[in-house]
Coordinates of C-alpha atoms in Angstrom, one line a residue:
F1 CA 0.2 0.0 0.2
F2 CA 1.3 3.2 -1.1
A3 CA 0.2 6.6 0.5
P4 CA 0.6 9.8 -1.4
K5 CA 3.1 12.4 0.4
F6 CA 1.1 15.1 2.5
N7 CA 2.5 18.0 2.9
P8 CA 0.8 20.7 5.2
L9 CA 2.9 23.7 4.2
K10 CA 2.2 22.9 0.6
I11 CA -1.4 22.7 0.9
R12 CA -1.4 25.8 3.2
I13 CA 0.5 27.8 0.2
T14 CA -1.7 26.3 -2.4
L15 CA -5.2 27.4 -0.8
K16 CA -3.4 30.9 0.1
I17 CA -2.4 31.3 -3.9
F18 CA -5.8 30.0 -4.9
N19 CA -7.5 32.3 -2.5
R20 CA -5.7 35.4 -3.9
I21 CA -6.9 34.5 -7.3
L22 CA -10.2 36.5 -7.1
M23 CA -7.7 39.4 -7.1
L24 CA -6.9 38.5 -10.8
E25 CA -10.0 40.1 -12.0
G26 CA -8.8 43.7 -10.9
V27 CA -6.1 42.9 -13.1
E28 CA -7.7 42.1 -16.1
K29 CA -10.1 45.4 -15.8
S30 CA -6.5 47.2 -15.7
R31 CA -5.8 45.6 -19.1
Q32 CA -9.1 46.4 -20.3
K33 CA -8.3 50.1 -19.2
G34 CA -5.1 50.3 -21.1
V35 CA -2.8 50.1 -18.4
E36 CA 0.5 47.8 -19.5
S37 CA 1.8 44.6 -18.1
T38 CA 4.5 42.8 -19.0
F39 CA 2.5 39.2 -18.0
L40 CA -0.6 39.9 -19.3
N41 CA 0.6 40.9 -22.8
L42 CA 2.9 38.0 -23.6
G43 CA 0.5 36.6 -25.9
R44 CA -2.0 33.9 -26.4
E45 CA 0.9 30.9 -26.8
M46 CA 2.6 31.6 -23.2
L47 CA 1.7 29.9 -20.0
G48 CA -1.8 30.5 -18.9
R49 CA -2.2 31.8 -15.3
N50 CA -3.4 28.6 -13.7
Q51 CA -0.2 26.9 -15.2
I52 CA 2.0 29.3 -13.7
L53 CA 0.3 29.0 -10.3
D54 CA 0.9 25.4 -10.4
K55 CA 4.6 26.1 -11.1
F56 CA 4.6 28.6 -8.1
D57 CA 3.5 25.5 -6.1
D58 CA 5.8 23.3 -7.4
F59 CA 8.9 25.6 -6.6
I60 CA 7.7 27.0 -3.1
E61 CA 9.4 26.9 0.3
L62 CA 7.8 28.5 3.2
D63 CA 9.7 30.4 5.6
L64 CA 7.5 29.7 8.8
I65 CA 9.3 32.5 10.6
T66 CA 9.5 35.5 7.9
G67 CA 6.3 34.5 6.0
C68 CA 8.6 34.5 2.7
W69 CA 7.3 32.6 -0.3
L70 CA 11.2 31.2 -1.3
W71 CA 11.8 30.3 -4.9
Q72 CA 13.3 27.0 -5.1
G73 CA 13.5 26.9 -9.1
S74 CA 16.4 28.8 -11.1
C75 CA 17.7 32.1 -10.1
S76 CA 19.9 34.9 -11.7
G77 CA 23.5 35.3 -10.7
T78 CA 22.5 38.0 -8.8
G79 CA 19.9 36.0 -6.7
Y80 CA 16.4 36.8 -8.2
G81 CA 14.0 33.5 -9.1
Y82 CA 13.4 33.3 -12.5
I83 CA 10.7 31.2 -14.3
D84 CA 10.1 29.9 -17.7
I85 CA 6.7 31.1 -19.2
G86 CA 6.9 29.4 -22.3
E87 CA 8.5 29.9 -26.1
G88 CA 11.7 30.4 -24.7
H89 CA 10.8 33.5 -22.5
S90 CA 11.6 33.7 -18.9
T91 CA 10.6 36.7 -16.2
A92 CA 11.5 37.3 -12.5
V93 CA 9.5 35.2 -10.2
H94 CA 8.7 38.2 -8.1
R95 CA 7.5 40.8 -10.8
L96 CA 5.4 37.8 -11.9
S97 CA 4.0 37.6 -8.6
Y98 CA 3.1 41.0 -8.4
E99 CA 1.6 41.3 -11.6
I100 CA -0.5 38.1 -10.9
F101 CA -2.0 39.3 -7.1
K102 CA -1.6 42.8 -7.3
G103 CA -1.8 44.0 -10.8
P104 CA 0.3 45.7 -13.6
I105 CA 3.5 47.4 -12.4
P106 CA 3.9 51.2 -13.2
S107 CA 5.9 52.2 -15.9
K108 CA 9.2 53.4 -14.7
F109 CA 8.9 51.4 -11.3
T110 CA 10.6 48.5 -10.0
I111 CA 9.6 45.9 -7.5
D112 CA 10.9 46.3 -4.1
H113 CA 11.4 43.2 -1.7
L114 CA 10.2 44.7 1.7
C115 CA 11.8 41.7 3.3
R116 CA 15.3 42.0 1.5
V117 CA 15.0 38.4 0.2
R118 CA 15.8 38.2 -3.1
L119 CA 14.3 35.0 -3.4
C120 CA 10.9 35.8 -2.1
F121 CA 7.9 36.3 -4.3
N122 CA 5.2 36.8 -1.5
P123 CA 3.2 39.5 -2.9
D124 CA 2.6 40.8 0.6
H125 CA 6.6 41.5 0.6
L126 CA 6.5 43.3 -2.5
E127 CA 6.0 47.1 -3.2
A128 CA 6.2 48.9 -6.6
V129 CA 8.3 52.0 -6.4
T130 CA 10.6 54.1 -8.3
L131 CA 13.9 53.0 -8.8
L132 CA 15.5 55.6 -6.9
V133 CA 13.3 54.9 -3.6
N134 CA 14.2 50.7 -3.8
I135 CA 18.1 51.7 -3.9
L136 CA 17.9 54.1 -1.0
R137 CA 15.9 51.6 0.8
G138 CA 19.2 49.1 0.2
E139 CA 22.2 48.4 1.7
G140 CA 24.2 49.7 -0.9
V141 CA 27.1 52.1 -0.2
G142 CA 25.0 54.9 -2.1
A143 CA 21.8 54.0 0.4
K144 CA 24.3 53.9 3.5
N145 CA 26.0 57.2 2.5
A146 CA 22.4 58.9 2.2
R147 CA 21.2 57.5 5.4
K148 CA 24.2 59.5 7.3
E149 CA 23.2 62.4 9.5
A150 CA 26.9 63.7 10.0
C151 CA 30.1 63.6 8.6
I152 CA 33.0 61.2 10.4
H153 CA 33.8 63.8 12.3
G154 CA 30.5 64.3 13.8
H155 CA 29.5 67.7 12.0
L156 CA 25.6 67.8 10.8
F157 CA 24.7 67.4 7.5
T158 CA 22.5 70.3 7.6
P159 CA 21.8 72.7 4.4
E160 CA 24.0 75.4 5.5
N161 CA 26.7 72.7 6.4
I162 CA 27.2 71.0 3.1
Y163 CA 27.9 71.8 -0.4
K164 CA 27.3 69.3 -3.2
Y165 CA 30.6 68.2 -5.2
D166 CA 30.8 65.4 -7.9
G167 CA 27.3 64.1 -6.5
R168 CA 28.7 63.9 -3.0
R169 CA 27.8 65.8 0.3
V170 CA 30.8 67.6 1.6
C171 CA 30.8 68.9 5.0
R172 CA 31.7 72.7 4.9
I173 CA 33.3 72.7 8.8
C174 CA 35.9 69.9 7.6
C175 CA 36.9 71.7 4.6
Q176 CA 37.7 74.9 6.6
L177 CA 39.4 72.9 9.1
R178 CA 41.5 71.4 6.4
Y179 CA 42.1 74.7 4.5
Q180 CA 43.3 76.4 7.8
Q181 CA 45.7 73.5 8.7
K182 CA 47.4 73.7 5.1
K183 CA 47.4 77.4 5.8
A184 CA 49.2 76.9 9.2
I185 CA 51.6 74.3 7.6
Q186 CA 52.7 76.8 4.9
V187 CA 53.3 79.6 7.3
V188 CA 55.5 77.6 9.7
S189 CA 57.7 76.2 7.0
A190 CA 57.9 79.8 5.1

């Protein structure tokens, strides 16, 4: 006697995904109004919604602590999940998930992972934002520097105390101190 495998996580996830199918009607209405959508405009020969949802179920692992839906299929070199949608086309799983469950991605917007997990495609963890907002929310050098409120010597970055040089904020107090030190050295050596 062979009993089929019972995976309660898989069932829970499947029910969650199919409960969200009702949201697809809103996506259809958006398309009829002329809103552009990468997924919805791919053509009739591509995989249908149900086939894609089946693929989601096949390659999903739920993180019970964070609530992330972790993609277990193929990944890009940068760590994002990718899914084959037919006819040699593939797309990022998180973008496809957003479009299926929340609607079209607005023009000039990108998808931000609020959970900071690149393999996550839980639509509750995804938000459409501008590229600048996405970068500033991240952990890159530019984002870290943008969040700084003072220079390395503790001088506050206020509008009166900074100027822009080559796209960077420069502390006026530090520049004045460096200039005074350089001038003092020149006087002593003369």
